[in-house]
Amino acid sequence: MTRIRWQSRKTFGILLGVLILYFTIRVRKYEHKTSVSLNVHPNEAWEFVADFSNMKYLNPTITDFVITEESGNYKHWKYTTEYVEKLSHWPYLPNYSTAHFEIKATTNMDKYFINSYHRTCMFNGLYCRSVEPPRTEGILRLYSMEYCPYAQRPRLVLKAKGIPFETVNINLTEKPEWYFKIHPEGKVPALLDNGKITIESLDISDYLDEKYPQNPLYSSDPKIKQHEKELIQKIAPVVSGFYSFLLNNQEHATEEQISELLAPLQPFEEELSKKGGKFFGGDKPNMVDYMFWPWAERSEATVRKSKGQNLLTDDKIPNLQKWKKAMKEDRAVSEIYHSPEEHWKVFEYRIYKTPLDYDTL
Ligand SMILES: N[C@@H](CCC(=O)N[C@@H](CS)C(=O)NCC(=O)O)C(=O)O
């Protein structure tokens, strides 16, 4: 082969590669933000755009679809659809896509906005890429995971303060790529407030308490507030003692492990005894109560781990045990409470790799 022929083959190969790459990347993820203005009554316009079968007229490459979820009202409609399309520039293999559609009317309902976010599975469904569900304007979004104790903290704060919010649960065993733009390590929780992202459970909780004045969760006295913040810092050693016992493979706790578990609880036991109240916040839970609660809720799982050996008996931490009972009655706590059996299934999965389906827990 002459040098010139070899060179042109190489150039052709590179060009072909670039073209394939371009089409592959181009069709993987796309987002439509369309504003439609139709010369008909707003209700008719709404009915047109809210019905995915009409999307086939707007996008003739769609060959089949099914609606898997829908919710909302005439002003704001959301639905999820799974559809098959043969893209005009690559019609040889069908693409399987999931799309979240959102149709929103302007205040005087003369215009409708359609936002759609798609997850396209290319090459006959061999390769998929997920796309974040559509955001709702003006509503806080919490990226969470139902059984994550850290995410439970801001969820408790949101509930306790009655702040409306939407939740996007993240699959932490198969993190979606788009989530790394929200949290660089792909951890939950994260809060999105009108484009502003806050991470770390404590920072999110403090941010919410500062921004929403209803039911303040810290004392208005700076000295007491400082003390409350210091107490919150003492939760970390409780958490590490808890996990070092729970996530090891032994069945029975040694005396050393029991004291490791109990020692960091002492400042909290003493605080409750000094206060003489039901909660760290006195007669109602405050930030200390809510930041501490997720691990108290999980503490009964230690009984299952140690095959019935109760490590945290009433005589060792009488005030904390009373506090736990009172906390279970709190509205915010009870709304998102999970039983020790459920928590134990999650821990079993982490310790023994027992198969687990979070959706059916
Ligand atoms: N310091 C963080 C901890 C958050 C955290 O560790 N979250 C866990 C779930 S409970 C997580 O996202 N794990 C996934 C990972 O570490 O990749 C906070 O307080 O928000």
GROMACS .gro file of C-alpha atoms and ligand atoms in nm:
model
  381
    1MET     CA    1   0.000   0.000   0.000
    2THR     CA    2   0.139   0.341  -0.092
    3ARG     CA    3   0.196   0.598   0.181
    4ILE     CA    4  -0.069   0.832   0.029
    5ARG     CA    5  -0.336   0.555   0.022
    6TRP     CA    6  -0.254   0.463   0.379
    7GLN     CA    7  -0.278   0.825   0.488
    8SER     CA    8  -0.619   0.873   0.320
    9ARG     CA    9  -0.748   0.549   0.479
   10LYS     CA   10  -0.631   0.676   0.815
   11THR     CA   11  -0.803   1.013   0.757
   12PHE     CA   12  -1.120   0.833   0.646
   13GLY     CA   13  -1.107   0.612   0.957
   14ILE     CA   14  -1.065   0.912   1.187
   15LEU     CA   15  -1.352   1.095   1.013
   16LEU     CA   16  -1.578   0.790   1.045
   17GLY     CA   17  -1.486   0.758   1.414
   18VAL     CA   18  -1.565   1.124   1.477
   19LEU     CA   19  -1.899   1.090   1.295
   20ILE     CA   20  -1.997   0.780   1.494
   21LEU     CA   21  -1.894   0.953   1.817
   22TYR     CA   22  -2.092   1.262   1.722
   23PHE     CA   23  -2.412   1.068   1.655
   24THR     CA   24  -2.363   0.853   1.963
   25ILE     CA   25  -2.316   1.150   2.195
   26ARG     CA   26  -2.574   1.364   2.020
   27VAL     CA   27  -2.862   1.121   2.065
   28ARG     CA   28  -2.775   1.010   2.417
   29LYS     CA   29  -2.917   1.300   2.607
   30TYR     CA   30  -3.139   1.574   2.494
   31GLU     CA   31  -3.375   1.815   2.653
   32HIS     CA   32  -3.662   2.000   2.492
   33LYS     CA   33  -3.788   2.328   2.623
   34THR     CA   34  -4.061   2.424   2.384
   35SER     CA   35  -4.317   2.696   2.407
   36VAL     CA   36  -4.625   2.622   2.200
   37SER     CA   37  -4.875   2.887   2.101
   38LEU     CA   38  -5.191   2.741   1.949
   39ASN     CA   39  -5.479   2.941   1.814
   40VAL     CA   40  -5.745   2.753   2.009
   41HIS     CA   41  -5.915   2.771   2.348
   42PRO     CA   42  -5.658   2.718   2.629
   43ASN     CA   43  -5.831   2.399   2.746
   44GLU     CA   44  -5.809   2.247   2.400
   45ALA     CA   45  -5.446   2.351   2.376
   46TRP     CA   46  -5.379   2.193   2.712
   47GLU     CA   47  -5.551   1.871   2.606
   48PHE     CA   48  -5.340   1.863   2.292
   49VAL     CA   49  -5.004   1.907   2.457
   50ALA     CA   50  -5.082   1.694   2.762
   51ASP     CA   51  -5.165   1.392   2.548
   52PHE     CA   52  -4.853   1.211   2.441
   53SER     CA   53  -5.026   1.051   2.140
   54ASN     CA   54  -5.027   1.401   1.989
   55MET     CA   55  -4.650   1.414   2.034
   56LYS     CA   56  -4.639   1.165   1.747
   57TYR     CA   57  -4.756   1.447   1.518
   58LEU     CA   58  -4.484   1.676   1.651
   59ASN     CA   59  -4.222   1.401   1.642
   60PRO     CA   60  -4.301   1.143   1.370
   61THR     CA   61  -3.999   0.928   1.462
   62ILE     CA   62  -4.196   0.789   1.760
   63THR     CA   63  -4.338   0.447   1.674
   64ASP     CA   64  -4.491   0.334   2.004
   65PHE     CA   65  -4.541   0.459   2.361
   66VAL     CA   66  -4.697   0.382   2.697
   67ILE     CA   67  -4.777   0.627   2.983
   68THR     CA   68  -4.635   0.494   3.310
   69GLU     CA   69  -4.719   0.777   3.553
   70GLU     CA   70  -4.926   1.095   3.552
   71SER     CA   71  -5.025   1.361   3.801
   72GLY     CA   72  -5.126   1.726   3.832
   73ASN     CA   73  -5.407   1.953   3.718
   74TYR     CA   74  -5.511   2.175   3.428
   75LYS     CA   75  -5.246   2.433   3.510
   76HIS     CA   76  -4.960   2.198   3.573
   77TRP     CA   77  -4.953   1.846   3.437
   78LYS     CA   78  -4.673   1.592   3.468
   79TYR     CA   79  -4.640   1.252   3.314
   80THR     CA   80  -4.382   0.986   3.241
   81THR     CA   81  -4.383   0.789   2.922
   82GLU     CA   82  -4.179   0.507   2.777
   83TYR     CA   83  -4.156   0.529   2.402
   84VAL     CA   84  -3.982   0.374   2.105
   85GLU     CA   85  -3.846   0.586   1.826
   86LYS     CA   86  -3.650   0.544   1.508
   87LEU     CA   87  -3.435   0.852   1.481
   88SER     CA   88  -3.439   1.009   1.135
   89HIS     CA   89  -3.058   1.032   1.116
   90TRP     CA   90  -3.008   0.672   1.238
   91PRO     CA   91  -3.328   0.479   1.159
   92TYR     CA   92  -3.173   0.129   1.161
   93LEU     CA   93  -3.216   0.038   1.527
   94PRO     CA   94  -3.501   0.152   1.755
   95ASN     CA   95  -3.414   0.359   2.064
   96TYR     CA   96  -3.603   0.298   2.385
   97SER     CA   97  -3.658   0.611   2.587
   98THR     CA   98  -3.819   0.720   2.910
   99ALA     CA   99  -3.932   1.080   2.924
  100HIS     CA  100  -4.069   1.297   3.200
  101PHE     CA  101  -4.297   1.563   3.058
  102GLU     CA  102  -4.419   1.870   3.232
  103ILE     CA  103  -4.681   2.100   3.085
  104LYS     CA  104  -4.723   2.429   3.264
  105ALA     CA  105  -4.959   2.716   3.191
  106THR     CA  106  -4.882   3.084   3.241
  107THR     CA  107  -5.100   3.261   3.503
  108ASN     CA  108  -5.359   3.376   3.250
  109MET     CA  109  -5.341   3.036   3.079
  110ASP     CA  110  -5.271   3.180   2.734
  111LYS     CA  111  -4.944   2.999   2.688
  112TYR     CA  112  -4.820   2.652   2.776
  113PHE     CA  113  -4.467   2.546   2.833
  114ILE     CA  114  -4.360   2.192   2.769
  115ASN     CA  115  -4.045   2.069   2.935
  116SER     CA  116  -3.930   1.718   2.869
  117TYR     CA  117  -3.635   1.522   3.003
  118HIS     CA  118  -3.539   1.198   2.833
  119ARG     CA  119  -3.344   0.887   2.920
  120THR     CA  120  -3.248   0.725   2.596
  121CYS     CA  121  -3.139   0.363   2.567
  122MET     CA  122  -2.955   0.333   2.243
  123PHE     CA  123  -2.838   0.041   2.033
  124ASN     CA  124  -3.162  -0.152   2.083
  125GLY     CA  125  -3.159  -0.079   2.456
  126LEU     CA  126  -2.796  -0.182   2.514
  127TYR     CA  127  -2.679   0.152   2.651
  128CYS     CA  128  -2.887   0.386   2.866
  129ARG     CA  129  -2.831   0.722   3.015
  130SER     CA  130  -3.056   0.869   3.279
  131VAL     CA  131  -3.174   1.227   3.294
  132GLU     CA  132  -3.284   1.421   3.601
  133PRO     CA  133  -3.665   1.440   3.650
  134PRO     CA  134  -3.813   1.779   3.561
  135ARG     CA  135  -3.774   2.045   3.825
  136THR     CA  136  -4.076   2.232   3.957
  137GLU     CA  137  -4.022   2.606   3.963
  138GLY     CA  138  -4.042   2.766   4.307
  139ILE     CA  139  -4.032   2.433   4.494
  140LEU     CA  140  -3.732   2.316   4.697
  141ARG     CA  141  -3.588   1.988   4.578
  142LEU     CA  142  -3.424   1.745   4.818
  143TYR     CA  143  -3.203   1.474   4.671
  144SER     CA  144  -3.243   1.194   4.915
  145MET     CA  145  -3.258   0.822   4.980
  146GLU     CA  146  -3.541   0.681   5.190
  147TYR     CA  147  -3.314   0.489   5.432
  148CYS     CA  148  -3.027   0.738   5.460
  149PRO     CA  149  -3.000   0.879   5.817
  150TYR     CA  150  -2.819   1.191   5.693
  151ALA     CA  151  -3.096   1.265   5.443
  152GLN     CA  152  -3.350   1.206   5.719
  153ARG     CA  153  -3.212   1.511   5.904
  154PRO     CA  154  -3.321   1.779   5.652
  155ARG     CA  155  -3.639   1.581   5.581
  156LEU     CA  156  -3.726   1.616   5.951
  157VAL     CA  157  -3.648   1.988   5.942
  158LEU     CA  158  -3.861   2.040   5.629
  159LYS     CA  159  -4.151   1.853   5.790
  160ALA     CA  160  -4.113   2.025   6.129
  161LYS     CA  161  -4.120   2.367   5.964
  162GLY     CA  162  -4.397   2.274   5.716
  163ILE     CA  163  -4.189   2.374   5.412
  164PRO     CA  164  -4.322   2.236   5.080
  165PHE     CA  165  -4.057   2.036   4.893
  166GLU     CA  166  -4.017   1.763   4.637
  167THR     CA  167  -3.794   1.459   4.673
  168VAL     CA  168  -3.572   1.296   4.417
  169ASN     CA  169  -3.445   0.965   4.549
  170ILE     CA  170  -3.099   0.870   4.427
  171ASN     CA  171  -2.998   0.510   4.362
  172LEU     CA  172  -2.672   0.508   4.559
  173THR     CA  173  -2.559   0.167   4.431
  174GLU     CA  174  -2.587   0.284   4.070
  175LYS     CA  175  -2.553   0.659   4.089
  176PRO     CA  176  -2.692   0.845   3.787
  177GLU     CA  177  -2.429   1.043   3.604
  178TRP     CA  178  -2.627   1.367   3.612
  179TYR     CA  179  -2.626   1.363   3.994
  180PHE     CA  180  -2.252   1.436   4.010
  181LYS     CA  181  -2.333   1.784   3.881
  182ILE     CA  182  -2.543   1.833   4.195
  183HIS     CA  183  -2.308   1.665   4.446
  184PRO     CA  184  -1.944   1.614   4.340
  185GLU     CA  185  -1.920   1.288   4.541
  186GLY     CA  186  -2.268   1.170   4.449
  187LYS     CA  187  -2.378   1.161   4.814
  188VAL     CA  188  -2.717   1.241   4.961
  189PRO     CA  189  -2.863   1.465   5.091
  190ALA     CA  190  -2.836   1.770   4.867
  191LEU     CA  191  -3.077   2.060   4.849
  192LEU     CA  192  -3.161   2.262   4.543
  193ASP     CA  193  -3.321   2.599   4.607
  194ASN     CA  194  -3.382   2.804   4.294
  195GLY     CA  195  -3.049   2.703   4.139
  196LYS     CA  196  -2.852   2.717   4.468
  197ILE     CA  197  -2.717   2.381   4.578
  198THR     CA  198  -2.636   2.302   4.942
  199ILE     CA  199  -2.480   1.975   5.053
  200GLU     CA  200  -2.407   1.821   5.397
  201SER     CA  201  -2.702   1.735   5.621
  202LEU     CA  202  -2.612   1.989   5.893
  203ASP     CA  203  -2.552   2.276   5.651
  204ILE     CA  204  -2.881   2.204   5.472
  205SER     CA  205  -3.069   2.192   5.803
  206ASP     CA  206  -2.912   2.521   5.921
  207TYR     CA  207  -2.982   2.681   5.583
  208LEU     CA  208  -3.350   2.584   5.606
  209ASP     CA  209  -3.377   2.710   5.963
  210GLU     CA  210  -3.227   3.047   5.869
  211LYS     CA  211  -3.432   3.091   5.554
  212TYR     CA  212  -3.768   2.981   5.697
  213PRO     CA  213  -3.841   3.159   6.027
  214GLN     CA  214  -4.147   2.949   6.122
  215ASN     CA  215  -4.091   2.708   6.414
  216PRO     CA  216  -3.728   2.815   6.479
  217LEU     CA  217  -3.513   2.517   6.570
  218TYR     CA  218  -3.237   2.701   6.755
  219SER     CA  219  -3.264   2.919   7.061
  220SER     CA  220  -3.276   3.296   6.998
  221ASP     CA  221  -3.018   3.337   7.277
  222PRO     CA  222  -2.675   3.323   7.104
  223LYS     CA  223  -2.511   3.153   7.405
  224ILE     CA  224  -2.770   2.875   7.417
  225LYS     CA  225  -2.755   2.844   7.038
  226GLN     CA  226  -2.379   2.797   7.062
  227HIS     CA  227  -2.429   2.523   7.323
  228GLU     CA  228  -2.688   2.353   7.097
  229LYS     CA  229  -2.441   2.360   6.808
  230GLU     CA  230  -2.170   2.209   7.029
  231LEU     CA  231  -2.406   1.928   7.129
  232ILE     CA  232  -2.478   1.858   6.762
  233GLN     CA  233  -2.103   1.820   6.704
  234LYS     CA  234  -2.104   1.546   6.969
  235ILE     CA  235  -2.338   1.332   6.757
  236ALA     CA  236  -2.052   1.222   6.525
  237PRO     CA  237  -1.881   0.998   6.789
  238VAL     CA  238  -2.221   0.838   6.866
  239VAL     CA  239  -2.260   0.759   6.498
  240SER     CA  240  -1.912   0.606   6.462
  241GLY     CA  241  -1.957   0.390   6.775
  242PHE     CA  242  -2.293   0.275   6.643
  243TYR     CA  243  -2.162   0.174   6.300
  244SER     CA  244  -1.842   0.015   6.424
  245PHE     CA  245  -2.057  -0.229   6.624
  246LEU     CA  246  -2.339  -0.268   6.376
  247LEU     CA  247  -2.141  -0.319   6.060
  248ASN     CA  248  -1.888  -0.574   6.189
  249ASN     CA  249  -1.941  -0.947   6.144
  250GLN     CA  250  -1.953  -1.050   6.514
  251GLU     CA  251  -2.279  -1.166   6.664
  252HIS     CA  252  -2.228  -1.060   7.026
  253ALA     CA  253  -2.100  -0.728   7.150
  254THR     CA  254  -1.797  -0.736   7.379
  255GLU     CA  255  -1.791  -0.526   7.699
  256GLU     CA  256  -1.550  -0.292   7.523
  257GLN     CA  257  -1.789  -0.243   7.232
  258ILE     CA  258  -2.081  -0.177   7.469
  259SER     CA  259  -1.882   0.096   7.647
  260GLU     CA  260  -1.775   0.239   7.310
  261LEU     CA  261  -2.141   0.259   7.223
  262LEU     CA  262  -2.246   0.409   7.557
  263ALA     CA  263  -1.965   0.660   7.626
  264PRO     CA  264  -2.056   0.912   7.353
  265LEU     CA  265  -2.420   0.898   7.466
  266GLN     CA  266  -2.335   1.035   7.812
  267PRO     CA  267  -2.334   1.409   7.723
  268PHE     CA  268  -2.683   1.366   7.581
  269GLU     CA  269  -2.806   1.165   7.879
  270GLU     CA  270  -2.670   1.438   8.113
  271GLU     CA  271  -2.818   1.720   7.907
  272LEU     CA  272  -3.166   1.568   7.927
  273SER     CA  273  -3.129   1.511   8.300
  274LYS     CA  274  -3.017   1.876   8.354
  275LYS     CA  275  -3.298   2.009   8.138
  276GLY     CA  276  -3.565   1.796   8.299
  277GLY     CA  277  -3.771   1.838   7.980
  278LYS     CA  278  -3.896   1.583   7.732
  279PHE     CA  279  -3.672   1.703   7.450
  280PHE     CA  280  -3.337   1.875   7.404
  281GLY     CA  281  -3.550   2.169   7.295
  282GLY     CA  282  -3.756   2.157   7.618
  283ASP     CA  283  -4.122   2.091   7.554
  284LYS     CA  284  -4.076   2.057   7.177
  285PRO     CA  285  -3.798   1.912   6.962
  286ASN     CA  286  -3.526   2.148   6.840
  287MET     CA  287  -3.232   2.108   6.601
  288VAL     CA  288  -3.041   1.881   6.845
  289ASP     CA  289  -3.340   1.646   6.864
  290TYR     CA  290  -3.382   1.625   6.488
  291MET     CA  291  -3.011   1.592   6.410
  292PHE     CA  292  -2.976   1.310   6.666
  293TRP     CA  293  -3.300   1.123   6.592
  294PRO     CA  294  -3.204   0.924   6.275
  295TRP     CA  295  -2.960   0.710   6.479
  296ALA     CA  296  -3.199   0.674   6.772
  297GLU     CA  297  -3.458   0.539   6.527
  298ARG     CA  298  -3.201   0.284   6.408
  299SER     CA  299  -3.071   0.197   6.755
  300GLU     CA  300  -3.323  -0.084   6.809
  301ALA     CA  301  -3.168  -0.266   6.516
  302THR     CA  302  -2.871  -0.336   6.746
  303VAL     CA  303  -3.096  -0.579   6.937
  304ARG     CA  304  -3.137  -0.784   6.618
  305LYS     CA  305  -2.765  -0.764   6.545
  306SER     CA  306  -2.680  -0.897   6.890
  307LYS     CA  307  -2.948  -1.171   6.869
  308GLY     CA  308  -3.170  -1.031   7.143
  309GLN     CA  309  -2.891  -0.894   7.368
  310ASN     CA  310  -3.020  -0.543   7.445
  311LEU     CA  311  -2.717  -0.319   7.471
  312LEU     CA  312  -2.895   0.006   7.544
  313THR     CA  313  -3.114  -0.089   7.840
  314ASP     CA  314  -3.325   0.169   8.027
  315ASP     CA  315  -3.099   0.160   8.335
  316LYS     CA  316  -2.796   0.267   8.128
  317ILE     CA  317  -2.962   0.560   7.952
  318PRO     CA  318  -3.298   0.622   8.126
  319ASN     CA  319  -3.347   0.979   8.000
  320LEU     CA  320  -3.257   0.896   7.644
  321GLN     CA  321  -3.500   0.603   7.645
  322LYS     CA  322  -3.781   0.834   7.765
  323TRP     CA  323  -3.677   1.088   7.501
  324LYS     CA  324  -3.700   0.819   7.232
  325LYS     CA  325  -4.059   0.740   7.329
  326ALA     CA  326  -4.152   1.110   7.322
  327MET     CA  327  -3.980   1.163   6.984
  328LYS     CA  328  -4.180   0.880   6.825
  329GLU     CA  329  -4.494   1.081   6.901
  330ASP     CA  330  -4.363   1.390   6.721
  331ARG     CA  331  -4.549   1.458   6.394
  332ALA     CA  332  -4.239   1.517   6.179
  333VAL     CA  333  -4.073   1.202   6.317
  334SER     CA  334  -4.378   0.978   6.281
  335GLU     CA  335  -4.450   1.091   5.923
  336ILE     CA  336  -4.123   0.947   5.794
  337TYR     CA  337  -4.060   0.677   6.057
  338HIS     CA  338  -3.935   0.329   5.963
  339SER     CA  339  -3.955   0.030   6.196
  340PRO     CA  340  -3.647  -0.144   6.343
  341GLU     CA  341  -3.733  -0.446   6.121
  342GLU     CA  342  -3.703  -0.232   5.807
  343HIS     CA  343  -3.380  -0.073   5.927
  344TRP     CA  344  -3.244  -0.415   6.013
  345LYS     CA  345  -3.307  -0.534   5.654
  346VAL     CA  346  -3.100  -0.240   5.529
  347PHE     CA  347  -2.819  -0.321   5.775
  348GLU     CA  348  -2.832  -0.693   5.685
  349TYR     CA  349  -2.780  -0.592   5.326
  350ARG     CA  350  -2.478  -0.384   5.426
  351ILE     CA  351  -2.328  -0.643   5.664
  352TYR     CA  352  -2.411  -0.974   5.500
  353LYS     CA  353  -2.488  -0.853   5.144
  354THR     CA  354  -2.838  -1.004   5.175
  355PRO     CA  355  -3.031  -0.912   4.858
  356LEU     CA  356  -3.255  -0.612   4.910
  357ASP     CA  357  -3.511  -0.426   4.703
  358TYR     CA  358  -3.550  -0.080   4.859
  359ASP     CA  359  -3.874  -0.022   4.668
  360THR     CA  360  -4.056  -0.313   4.834
  361LEU     CA  361  -3.912  -0.284   5.187
  362LIG     N1  362  -2.148   1.413   5.584
  362LIG     C1  363  -2.256   1.383   5.495
  362LIG     C2  364  -2.274   1.232   5.487
  362LIG     C3  365  -2.369   1.191   5.377
  362LIG     C4  366  -2.361   1.042   5.344
  362LIG     O1  367  -2.261   0.975   5.377
  362LIG     N2  368  -2.462   0.991   5.277
  362LIG     C5  369  -2.459   0.854   5.235
  362LIG     C6  370  -2.596   0.789   5.239
  362LIG     S1  371  -2.660   0.777   5.400
  362LIG     C7  372  -2.417   0.848   5.087
  362LIG     O2  373  -2.454   0.932   5.010
  362LIG     N3  374  -2.342   0.746   5.052
  362LIG     C8  375  -2.300   0.723   4.918
  362LIG     C9  376  -2.152   0.734   4.903
  362LIG     O3  377  -2.083   0.751   5.004
  362LIG     O4  378  -2.107   0.722   4.790
  362LIG    C10  379  -2.382   1.455   5.543
  362LIG     O5  380  -2.391   1.483   5.664
  362LIG     O6  381  -2.468   1.488   5.460
   0.00000   0.00000   0.00000
